[in-house]
Coordinates of C-alpha atoms and ligand atoms in Angstrom, one line a residue:
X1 CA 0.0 0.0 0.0
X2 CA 2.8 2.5 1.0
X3 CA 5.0 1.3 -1.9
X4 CA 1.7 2.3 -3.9
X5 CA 1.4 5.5 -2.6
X6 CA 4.9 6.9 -3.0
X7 CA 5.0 5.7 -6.7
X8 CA 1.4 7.4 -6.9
X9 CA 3.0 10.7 -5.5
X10 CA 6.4 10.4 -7.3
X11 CA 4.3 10.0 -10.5
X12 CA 2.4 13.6 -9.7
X13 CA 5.6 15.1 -8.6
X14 CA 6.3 14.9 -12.0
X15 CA 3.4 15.4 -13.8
X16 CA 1.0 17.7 -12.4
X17 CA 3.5 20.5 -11.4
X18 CA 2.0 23.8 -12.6
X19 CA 2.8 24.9 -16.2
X20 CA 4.5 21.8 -17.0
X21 CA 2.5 20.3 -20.1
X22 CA 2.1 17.2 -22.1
X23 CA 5.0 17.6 -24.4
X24 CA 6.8 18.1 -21.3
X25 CA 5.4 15.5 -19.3
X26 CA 5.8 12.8 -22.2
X27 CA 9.4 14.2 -22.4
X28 CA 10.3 13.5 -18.6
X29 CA 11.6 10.1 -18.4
X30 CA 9.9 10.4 -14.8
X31 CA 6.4 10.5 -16.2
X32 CA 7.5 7.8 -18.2
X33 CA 7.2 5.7 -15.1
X34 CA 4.5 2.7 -15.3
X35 CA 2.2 1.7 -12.8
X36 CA 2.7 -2.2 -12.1
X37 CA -0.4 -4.5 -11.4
X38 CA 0.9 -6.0 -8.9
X39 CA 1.6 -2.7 -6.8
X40 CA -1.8 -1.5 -6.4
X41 CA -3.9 -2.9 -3.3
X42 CA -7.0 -4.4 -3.9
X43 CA -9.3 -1.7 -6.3
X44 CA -12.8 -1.1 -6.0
X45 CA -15.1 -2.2 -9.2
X46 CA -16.1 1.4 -10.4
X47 CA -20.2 0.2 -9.9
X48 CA -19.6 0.2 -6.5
X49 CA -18.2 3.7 -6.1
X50 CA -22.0 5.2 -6.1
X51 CA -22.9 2.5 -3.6
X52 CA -20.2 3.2 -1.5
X53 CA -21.4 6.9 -1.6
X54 CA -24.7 6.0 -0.8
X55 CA -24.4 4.1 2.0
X56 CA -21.6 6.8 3.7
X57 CA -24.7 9.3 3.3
X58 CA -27.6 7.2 3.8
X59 CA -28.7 7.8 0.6
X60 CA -32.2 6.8 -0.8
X61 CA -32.3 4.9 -3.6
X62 CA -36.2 5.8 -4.4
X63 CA -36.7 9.3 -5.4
X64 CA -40.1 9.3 -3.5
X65 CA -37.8 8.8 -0.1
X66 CA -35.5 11.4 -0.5
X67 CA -37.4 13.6 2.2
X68 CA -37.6 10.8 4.3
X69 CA -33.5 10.3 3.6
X70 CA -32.7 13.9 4.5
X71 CA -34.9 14.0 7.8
X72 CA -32.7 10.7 8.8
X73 CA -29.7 12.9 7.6
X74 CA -30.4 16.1 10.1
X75 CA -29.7 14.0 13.2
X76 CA -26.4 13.9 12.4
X77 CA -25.7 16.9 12.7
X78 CA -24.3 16.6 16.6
X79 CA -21.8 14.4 15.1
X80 CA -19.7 17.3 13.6
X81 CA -17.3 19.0 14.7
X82 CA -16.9 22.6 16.4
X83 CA -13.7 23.2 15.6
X84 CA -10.9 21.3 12.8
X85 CA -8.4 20.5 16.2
X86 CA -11.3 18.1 17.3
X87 CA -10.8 16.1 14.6
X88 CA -7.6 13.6 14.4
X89 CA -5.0 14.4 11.7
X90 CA -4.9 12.3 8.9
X91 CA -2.1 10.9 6.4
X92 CA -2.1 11.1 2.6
X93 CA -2.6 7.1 2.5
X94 CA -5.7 7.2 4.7
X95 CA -7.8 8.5 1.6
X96 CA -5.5 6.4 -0.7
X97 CA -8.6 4.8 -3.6
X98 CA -8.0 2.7 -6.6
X99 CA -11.0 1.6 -8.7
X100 CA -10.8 -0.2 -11.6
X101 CA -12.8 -0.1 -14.6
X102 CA -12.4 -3.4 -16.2
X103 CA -13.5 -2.6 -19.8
X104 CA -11.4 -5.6 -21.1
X105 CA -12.7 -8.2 -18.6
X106 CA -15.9 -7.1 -18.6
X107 CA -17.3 -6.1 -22.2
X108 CA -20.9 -5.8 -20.8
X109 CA -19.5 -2.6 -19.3
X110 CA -18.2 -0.9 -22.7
X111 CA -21.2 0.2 -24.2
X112 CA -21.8 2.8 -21.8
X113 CA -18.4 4.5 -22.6
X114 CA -18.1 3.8 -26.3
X115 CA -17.9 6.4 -28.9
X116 CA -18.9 5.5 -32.3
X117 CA -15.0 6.0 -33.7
X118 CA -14.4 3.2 -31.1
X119 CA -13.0 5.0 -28.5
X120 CA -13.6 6.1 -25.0
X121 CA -16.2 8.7 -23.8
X122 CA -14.7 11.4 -21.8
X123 CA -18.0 13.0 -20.5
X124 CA -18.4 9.1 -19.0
X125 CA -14.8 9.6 -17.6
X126 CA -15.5 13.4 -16.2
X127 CA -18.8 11.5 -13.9
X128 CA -16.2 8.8 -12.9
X129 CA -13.6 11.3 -11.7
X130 CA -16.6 13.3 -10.0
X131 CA -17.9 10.2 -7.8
X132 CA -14.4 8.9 -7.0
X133 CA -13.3 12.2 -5.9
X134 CA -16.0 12.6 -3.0
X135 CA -15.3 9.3 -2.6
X136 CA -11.5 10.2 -1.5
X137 CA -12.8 13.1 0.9
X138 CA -15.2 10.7 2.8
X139 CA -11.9 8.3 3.1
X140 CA -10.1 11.4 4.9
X141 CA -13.0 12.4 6.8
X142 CA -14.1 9.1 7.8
X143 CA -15.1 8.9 11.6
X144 CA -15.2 5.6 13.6
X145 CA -18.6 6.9 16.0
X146 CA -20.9 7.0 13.1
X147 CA -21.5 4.7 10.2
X148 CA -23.0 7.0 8.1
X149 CA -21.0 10.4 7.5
X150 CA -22.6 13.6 8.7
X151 CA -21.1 15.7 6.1
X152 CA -22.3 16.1 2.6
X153 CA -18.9 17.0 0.3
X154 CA -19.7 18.4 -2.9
X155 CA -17.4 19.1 -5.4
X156 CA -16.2 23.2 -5.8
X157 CA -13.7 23.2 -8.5
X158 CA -12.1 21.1 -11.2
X159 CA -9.0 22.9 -11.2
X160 CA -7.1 20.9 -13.8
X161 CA -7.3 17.6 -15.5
X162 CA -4.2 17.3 -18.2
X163 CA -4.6 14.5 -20.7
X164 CA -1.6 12.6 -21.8
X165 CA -0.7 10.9 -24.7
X166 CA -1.7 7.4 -24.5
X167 CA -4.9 6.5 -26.9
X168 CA -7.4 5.0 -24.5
X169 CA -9.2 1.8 -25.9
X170 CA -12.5 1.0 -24.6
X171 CA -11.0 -2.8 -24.7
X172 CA -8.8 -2.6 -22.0
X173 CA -9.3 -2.0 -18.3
X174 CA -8.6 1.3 -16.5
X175 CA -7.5 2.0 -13.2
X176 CA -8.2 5.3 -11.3
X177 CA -6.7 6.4 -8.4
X178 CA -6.5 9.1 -5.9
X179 CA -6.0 10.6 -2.6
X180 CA -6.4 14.1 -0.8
X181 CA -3.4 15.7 -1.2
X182 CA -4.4 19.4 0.4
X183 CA -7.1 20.4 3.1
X184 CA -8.0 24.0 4.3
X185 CA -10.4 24.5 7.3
X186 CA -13.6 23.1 5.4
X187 CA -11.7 22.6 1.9
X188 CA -10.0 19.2 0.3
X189 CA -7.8 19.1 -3.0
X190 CA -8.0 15.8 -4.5
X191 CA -4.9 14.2 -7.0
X192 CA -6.4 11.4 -9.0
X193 CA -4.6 9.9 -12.5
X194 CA -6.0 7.6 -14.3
X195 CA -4.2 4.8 -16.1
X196 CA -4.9 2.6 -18.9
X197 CA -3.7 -1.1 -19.4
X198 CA -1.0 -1.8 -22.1
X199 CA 0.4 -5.3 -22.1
X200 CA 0.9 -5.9 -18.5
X201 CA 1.1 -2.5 -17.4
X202 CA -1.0 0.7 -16.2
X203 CA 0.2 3.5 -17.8
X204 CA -0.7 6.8 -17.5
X205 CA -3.1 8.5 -19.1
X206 CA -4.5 11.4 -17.4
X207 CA -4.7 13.5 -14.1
X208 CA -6.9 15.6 -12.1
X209 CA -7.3 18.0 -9.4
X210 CA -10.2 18.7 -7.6
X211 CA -11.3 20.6 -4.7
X212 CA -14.2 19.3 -3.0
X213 CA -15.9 21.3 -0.4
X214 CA -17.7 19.4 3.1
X215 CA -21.0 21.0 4.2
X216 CA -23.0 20.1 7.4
X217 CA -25.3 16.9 7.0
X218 CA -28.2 19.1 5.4
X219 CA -25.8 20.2 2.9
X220 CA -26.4 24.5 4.3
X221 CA -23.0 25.4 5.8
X222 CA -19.3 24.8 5.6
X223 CA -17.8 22.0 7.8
X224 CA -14.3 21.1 9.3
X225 CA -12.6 18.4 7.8
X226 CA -9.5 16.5 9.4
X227 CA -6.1 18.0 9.2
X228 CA -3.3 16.3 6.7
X229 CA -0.5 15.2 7.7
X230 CA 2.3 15.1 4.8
X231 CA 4.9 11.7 5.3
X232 CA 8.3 12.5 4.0
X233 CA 9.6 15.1 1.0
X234 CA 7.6 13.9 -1.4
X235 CA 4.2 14.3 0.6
X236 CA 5.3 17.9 1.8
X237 CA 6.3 18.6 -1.6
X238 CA 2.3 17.9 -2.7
X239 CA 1.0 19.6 0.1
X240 CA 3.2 22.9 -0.6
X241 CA 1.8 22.1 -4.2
X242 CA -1.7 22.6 -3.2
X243 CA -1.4 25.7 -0.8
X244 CA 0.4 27.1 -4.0
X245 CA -2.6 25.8 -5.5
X246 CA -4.9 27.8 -3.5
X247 CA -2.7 31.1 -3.9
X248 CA -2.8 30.4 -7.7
X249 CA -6.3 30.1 -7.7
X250 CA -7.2 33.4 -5.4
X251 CA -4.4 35.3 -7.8
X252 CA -6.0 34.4 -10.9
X253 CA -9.6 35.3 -9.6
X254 CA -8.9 38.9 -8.1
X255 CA -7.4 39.4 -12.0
X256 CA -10.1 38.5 -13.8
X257 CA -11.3 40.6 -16.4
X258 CA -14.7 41.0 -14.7
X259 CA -12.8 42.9 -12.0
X260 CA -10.5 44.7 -13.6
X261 CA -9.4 45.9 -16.9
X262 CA -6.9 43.8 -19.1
X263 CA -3.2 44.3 -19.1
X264 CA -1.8 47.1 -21.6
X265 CA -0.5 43.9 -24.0
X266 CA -3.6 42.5 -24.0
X267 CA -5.6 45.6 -25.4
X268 CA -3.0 45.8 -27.8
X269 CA -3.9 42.3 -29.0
X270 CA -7.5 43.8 -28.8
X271 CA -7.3 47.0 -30.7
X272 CA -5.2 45.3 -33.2
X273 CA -8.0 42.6 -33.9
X274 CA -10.6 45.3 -34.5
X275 CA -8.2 47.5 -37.1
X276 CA -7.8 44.0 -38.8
X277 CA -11.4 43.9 -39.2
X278 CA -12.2 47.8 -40.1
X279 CA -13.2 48.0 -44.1
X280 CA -9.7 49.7 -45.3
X281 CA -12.9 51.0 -48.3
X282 CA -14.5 52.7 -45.7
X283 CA -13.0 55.4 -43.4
X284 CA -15.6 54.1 -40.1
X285 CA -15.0 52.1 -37.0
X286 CA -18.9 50.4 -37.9
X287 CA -17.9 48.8 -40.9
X288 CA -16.2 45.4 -40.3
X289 CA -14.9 42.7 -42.3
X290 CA -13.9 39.7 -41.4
X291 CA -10.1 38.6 -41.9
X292 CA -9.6 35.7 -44.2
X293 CA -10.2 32.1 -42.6
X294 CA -12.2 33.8 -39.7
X295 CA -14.9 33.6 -38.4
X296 CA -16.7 35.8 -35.9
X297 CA -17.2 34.7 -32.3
X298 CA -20.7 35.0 -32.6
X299 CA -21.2 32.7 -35.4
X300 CA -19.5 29.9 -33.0
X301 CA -22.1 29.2 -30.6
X302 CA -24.1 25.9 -29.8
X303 CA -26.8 25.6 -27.2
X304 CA -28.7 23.3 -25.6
X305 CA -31.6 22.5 -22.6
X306 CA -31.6 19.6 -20.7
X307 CA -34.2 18.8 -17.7
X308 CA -32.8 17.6 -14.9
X309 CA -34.7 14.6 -14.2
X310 CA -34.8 12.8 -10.5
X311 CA -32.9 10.1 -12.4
X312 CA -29.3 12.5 -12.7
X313 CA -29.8 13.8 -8.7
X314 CA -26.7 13.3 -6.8
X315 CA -26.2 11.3 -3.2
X316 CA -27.6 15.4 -1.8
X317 CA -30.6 15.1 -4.3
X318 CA -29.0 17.7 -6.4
X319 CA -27.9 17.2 -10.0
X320 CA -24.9 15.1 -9.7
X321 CA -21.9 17.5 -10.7
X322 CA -20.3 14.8 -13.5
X323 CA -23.4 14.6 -15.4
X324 CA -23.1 18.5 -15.4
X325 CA -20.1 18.2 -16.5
X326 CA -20.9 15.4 -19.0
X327 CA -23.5 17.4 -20.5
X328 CA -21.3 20.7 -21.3
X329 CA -18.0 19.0 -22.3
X330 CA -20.4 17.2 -25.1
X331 CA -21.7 20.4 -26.4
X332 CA -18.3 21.6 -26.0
X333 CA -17.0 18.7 -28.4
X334 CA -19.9 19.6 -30.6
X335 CA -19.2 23.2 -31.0
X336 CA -15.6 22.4 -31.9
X337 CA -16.2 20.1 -34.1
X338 CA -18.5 22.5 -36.0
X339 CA -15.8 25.2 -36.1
X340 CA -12.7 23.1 -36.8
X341 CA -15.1 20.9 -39.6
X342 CA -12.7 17.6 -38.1
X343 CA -12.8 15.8 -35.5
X344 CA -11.6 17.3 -32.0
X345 CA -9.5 16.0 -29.7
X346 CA -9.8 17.2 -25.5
X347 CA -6.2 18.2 -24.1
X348 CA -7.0 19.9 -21.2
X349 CA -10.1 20.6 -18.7
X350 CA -9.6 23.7 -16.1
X351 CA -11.5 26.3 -13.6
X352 CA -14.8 24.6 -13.9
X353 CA -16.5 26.3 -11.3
X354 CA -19.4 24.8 -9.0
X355 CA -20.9 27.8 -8.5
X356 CA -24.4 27.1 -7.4
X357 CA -26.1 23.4 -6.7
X358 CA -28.4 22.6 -9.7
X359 CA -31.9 21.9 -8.2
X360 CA -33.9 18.5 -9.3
X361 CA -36.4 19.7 -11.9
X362 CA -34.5 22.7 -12.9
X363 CA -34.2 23.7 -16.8
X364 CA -30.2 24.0 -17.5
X365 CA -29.5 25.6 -20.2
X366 CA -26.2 25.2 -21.1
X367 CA -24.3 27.7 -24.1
X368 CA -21.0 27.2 -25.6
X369 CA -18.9 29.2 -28.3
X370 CA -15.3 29.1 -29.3
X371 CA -13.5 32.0 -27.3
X372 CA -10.0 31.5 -28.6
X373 CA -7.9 29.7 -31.0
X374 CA -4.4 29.5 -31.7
X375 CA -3.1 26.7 -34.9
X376 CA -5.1 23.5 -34.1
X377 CA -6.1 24.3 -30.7
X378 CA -9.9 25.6 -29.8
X379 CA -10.7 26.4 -26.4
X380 CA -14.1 26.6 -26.1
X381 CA -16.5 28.0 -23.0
X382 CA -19.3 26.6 -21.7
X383 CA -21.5 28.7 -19.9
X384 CA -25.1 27.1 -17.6
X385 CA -27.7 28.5 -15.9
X386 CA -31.3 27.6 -14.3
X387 CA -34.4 28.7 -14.8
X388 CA -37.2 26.7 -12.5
X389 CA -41.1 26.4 -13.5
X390 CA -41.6 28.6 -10.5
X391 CA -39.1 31.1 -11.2
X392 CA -38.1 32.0 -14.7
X393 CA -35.2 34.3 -14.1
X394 CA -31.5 32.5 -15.1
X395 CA -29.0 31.7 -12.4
X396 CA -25.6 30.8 -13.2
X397 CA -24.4 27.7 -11.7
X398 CA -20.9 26.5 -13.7
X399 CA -18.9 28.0 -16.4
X400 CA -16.4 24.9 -17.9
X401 CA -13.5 25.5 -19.8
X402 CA -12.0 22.9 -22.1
X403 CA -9.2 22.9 -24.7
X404 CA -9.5 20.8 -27.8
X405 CA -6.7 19.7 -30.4
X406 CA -8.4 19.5 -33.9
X407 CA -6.9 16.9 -36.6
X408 CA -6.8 21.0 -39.3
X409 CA -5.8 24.0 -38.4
X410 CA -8.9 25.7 -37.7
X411 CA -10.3 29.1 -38.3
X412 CA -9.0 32.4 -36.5
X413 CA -11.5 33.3 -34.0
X414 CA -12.8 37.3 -33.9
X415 CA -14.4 39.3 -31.1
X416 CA -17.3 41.6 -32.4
X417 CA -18.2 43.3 -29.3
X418 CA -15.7 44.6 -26.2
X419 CA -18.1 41.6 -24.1
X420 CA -16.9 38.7 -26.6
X421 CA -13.1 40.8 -26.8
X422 CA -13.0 39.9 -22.5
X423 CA -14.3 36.5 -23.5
X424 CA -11.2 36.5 -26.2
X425 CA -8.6 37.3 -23.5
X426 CA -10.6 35.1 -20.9
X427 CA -9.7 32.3 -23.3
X428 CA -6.2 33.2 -23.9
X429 CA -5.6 33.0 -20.4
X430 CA -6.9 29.7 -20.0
X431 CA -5.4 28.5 -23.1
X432 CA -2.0 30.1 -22.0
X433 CA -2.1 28.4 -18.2
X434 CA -3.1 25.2 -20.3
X435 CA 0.5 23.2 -20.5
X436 CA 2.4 23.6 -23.8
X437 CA 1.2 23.0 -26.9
X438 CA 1.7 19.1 -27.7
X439 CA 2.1 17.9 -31.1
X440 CA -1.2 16.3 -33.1
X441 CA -0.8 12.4 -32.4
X442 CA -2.8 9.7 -34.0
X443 CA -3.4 7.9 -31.0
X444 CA -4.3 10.3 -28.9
X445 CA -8.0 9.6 -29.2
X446 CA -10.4 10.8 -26.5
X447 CA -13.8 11.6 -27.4
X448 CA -17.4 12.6 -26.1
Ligands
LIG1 C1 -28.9 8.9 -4.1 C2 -29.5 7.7 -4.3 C3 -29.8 7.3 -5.6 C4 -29.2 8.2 -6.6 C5 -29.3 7.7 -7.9 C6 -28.5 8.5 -8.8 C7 -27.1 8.4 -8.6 C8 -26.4 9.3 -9.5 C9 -24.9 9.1 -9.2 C10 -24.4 10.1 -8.3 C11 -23.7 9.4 -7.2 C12 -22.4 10.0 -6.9 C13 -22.5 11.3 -6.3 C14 -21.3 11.7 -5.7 C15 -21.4 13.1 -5.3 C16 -20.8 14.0 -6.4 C17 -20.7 15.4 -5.9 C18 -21.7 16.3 -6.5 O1 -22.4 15.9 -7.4 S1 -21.7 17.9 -5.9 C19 -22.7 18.7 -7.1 C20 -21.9 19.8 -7.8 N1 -21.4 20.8 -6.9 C21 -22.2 21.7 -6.4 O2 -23.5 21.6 -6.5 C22 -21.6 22.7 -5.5 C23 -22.2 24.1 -5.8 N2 -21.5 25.1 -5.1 C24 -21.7 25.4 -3.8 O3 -22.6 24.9 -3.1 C25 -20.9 26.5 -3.1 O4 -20.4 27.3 -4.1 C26 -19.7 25.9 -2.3 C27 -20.2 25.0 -1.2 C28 -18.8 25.0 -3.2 C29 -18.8 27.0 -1.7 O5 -19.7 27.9 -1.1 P1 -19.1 29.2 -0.3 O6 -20.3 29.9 0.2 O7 -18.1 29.8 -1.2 O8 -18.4 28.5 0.8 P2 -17.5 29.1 1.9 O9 -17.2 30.6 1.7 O10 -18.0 28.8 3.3 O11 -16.1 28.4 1.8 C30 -15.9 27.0 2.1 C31 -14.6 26.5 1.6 O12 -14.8 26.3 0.2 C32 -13.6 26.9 -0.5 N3 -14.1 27.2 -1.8 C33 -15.2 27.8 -2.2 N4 -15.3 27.9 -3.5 C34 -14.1 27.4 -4.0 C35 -13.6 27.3 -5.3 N5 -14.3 27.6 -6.3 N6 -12.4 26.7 -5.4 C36 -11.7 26.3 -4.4 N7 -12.2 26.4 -3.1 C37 -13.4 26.9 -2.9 C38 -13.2 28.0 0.4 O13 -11.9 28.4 0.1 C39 -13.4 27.4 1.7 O14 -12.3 26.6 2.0 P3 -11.6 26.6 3.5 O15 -10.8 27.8 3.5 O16 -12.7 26.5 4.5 O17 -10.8 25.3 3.4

């Protein structure tokens, strides 16, 4: 288990540093590391990660008992704690998970995560990541007075999940695994990696940070969570990385351009895209052309409406956040595709916010468009909000951010208005944190 663990952290050491990217990471004869069967302790089957879930929360599994559930869930409210000292310190290897996903073993299971090229789904990988993330944080916060926990963790933030090269196969098994690698006061950053099997080996194939949040058991306020404990260099070294984490995060929020104006070299970029696109026929800053092979920001858009059924509700009897994240990294594929005309590729996922819980029997309307594009990269936002029967004005619950590698070059993307001009640089910046550009590879095959 230890031996796991060290190899585990050693492995996102390596990877998962900030700024580092794939071309980098595949570079590094450290991330070349594999991750050997016979290391790993014994995995959970993926199905039972949601069971698991529900039985640490108490979880109904009939819709029409959900009240009945949450009444249950309000008595255990004595069982949390005042202050975070209460609670005993933890180690990185307490919240140590492996699950396995055993696509090759079990063909039954492939259907669910096939695309129709024949690869792997990555909105069916986003819910997995989700569930076995909360999954982690109830390992660290895991209390031997109470079967069932009395927090309810929900997930804030997917910070960063970096794809690597390997081409995943829906006929061979995956392994994920994770453990909490950070905590705040009422805040847990999760590393997971996923890795896919290759002869005899695990190797990887992506990785992920979260940060997952614990509320009381009626899911209203904040809750302490157990201290962490780093073991040794490479623990502290993770645990440094997620308070730089946190910094990062706070640094890059009180800069964004719906607080303050952008930086002199990004209104040059600005004011040099709209005098590319004034009418050199016409002396007037209305009449605009568009550039050759672009296309205006406007025209890139794709929405959609989903209702969220009771059958999507999370163990909280909100919409679970994966299929919320499912749903907008699919029209997010779709509205790259549409704009490259070839079939994209997903590098990188980052910032996806959790602003708001969605409601059960909520409209979510969900809106993407291409904000930025540089050679064959698109990043594209996605942008969802509710509207209830009841109440018809639009909240915004999540805005997901998600880089895609297309097989052409694709079109130059132009800003219109001095909105969709912030949404440009919005997207630069994303793009730019994103790692550095990686060469288009034919196996590198991850899909909707
Ligand atoms: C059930 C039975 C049958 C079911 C059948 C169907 C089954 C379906 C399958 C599902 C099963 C699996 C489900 C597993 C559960 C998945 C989880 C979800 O879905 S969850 C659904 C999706 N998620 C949601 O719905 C969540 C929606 N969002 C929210 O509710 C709130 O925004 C919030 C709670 C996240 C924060 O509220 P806010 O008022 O801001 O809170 P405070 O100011 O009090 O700060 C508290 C701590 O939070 C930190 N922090 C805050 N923000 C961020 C950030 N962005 N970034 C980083 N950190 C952040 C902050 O620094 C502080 O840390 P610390 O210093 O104390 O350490």
């Amino acid at each position: 288990m230890r031996r796991a663990v060290l190899r585990l952290c050693t492995l996102s050491k390596g990877l998962l540093t900030p700024g580092r990217g794939l071309t980098q990471g595949s570079q590094n004869p450290e991330n070349q590391r594999v991750f050997h069967i016979h290391e790993a302790c014994s995995p959970i089957h993926v199905n039972h990660v949601r069971d698991k879930l529900r039985e640490i929360v108490g979880a109904s599994t009939n819709w029409r008992d959900h009240v009945k559930a949450m009444e249950e869930r309000k008595l255990l409210q004595s069982f949390l704690a005042k202050s975070q000292e209460e609670l005993p310190p933890r180690r990185m290897k307490d919240s140590y998970v492996e699950v396995l996903l055993p696509l090759g073993s079990q063909p039954e299971l492939r259907e669910k995560y096939l695309t129709v090229q024949n690869a792997i789904r990555f909105g069916r990988i986003l819910e997995d990541l989700d569930s076995l993330g909360v999954l982690i944080c109830y390992m660290h916060t895991k209390m031997h007075s109470t079967k069932m926990s009395p927090l309810s963790i929900v997930t804030a933030l997917v910070d960063k999940i970096d794809m690597h090269k390997k081409c995943l196969s829906p006929e061979q098994d995956i392994k994920f695994c994770g453990h909490v690698s950070w905590v705040g006061k009422t805040s847990m950053e999760v590393k997971m990696q996923m890795f896919q099997l290759h002869g005899n080996e695990f190797c990887p194939v992506l990785e992920a940070t979260f940060v997952m949040v614990a509320r009381d058991s009626e899911n209203k306020r904040s809750a302490f969570v157990n201290p962490l404990i780093p073991e040794g260099p490479e623990e502290e070294e993770l645990f440094r990385q997620g308070e730089f984490n946190k910094g990062r995060r706070v640094a890059f929020s009180s800069a964004s351009l719906l607080k303050m104006a952008p930086s002199a070299e990004e209104r040059m970029t600005i004011h040099e895209m709209f005098l590319n696109t004034l009418d050199p026929k016409t002396i007037s800053f209305r009449s605009r052309v568009l550039p050759r092979n672009a296309v205006w920001m406007e025209n890139s858009k794709l929405k959609s409406l989903e209702i969220c059924h009771p059958q999507e509700r999370n163990i909280f009897n909100r919409i679970f956040g994966g299929f919320l994240m499912r749903k907008a990294y699919e029209l997010g594929w779709a509205t790259a595709c549409n704009f490259g005309g070839s079939r994209p590729f997903v590098v990188a996922v980052d910032d996806i916010m959790f602003q708001k819980p969605v409601e059960v029997g909520s409209l979510l309307f969900l809106s993407s468009q291409v904000c930025y594009t540089q050679g064959n990269y698109i990043q594209v936002r996605v942008h969802s909000e509710v509207a209830t029967l009841q109440n018809k004005e639009h909240t915004t619950t999540n805005v997901f951010h998600f880089t895609f590698m297309s097989e052409k070059e694709v079109p130059l993307v132009f800003p219109r208005t001095y909105g969709e001009s912030m949404l440009y640089l919005d997207g630069q910046r994303h793009f730019n944190s994103m790692s550095a550009p990686v060469a288009l590879r034919n196996d590198y095959l991850v899909e909707p």
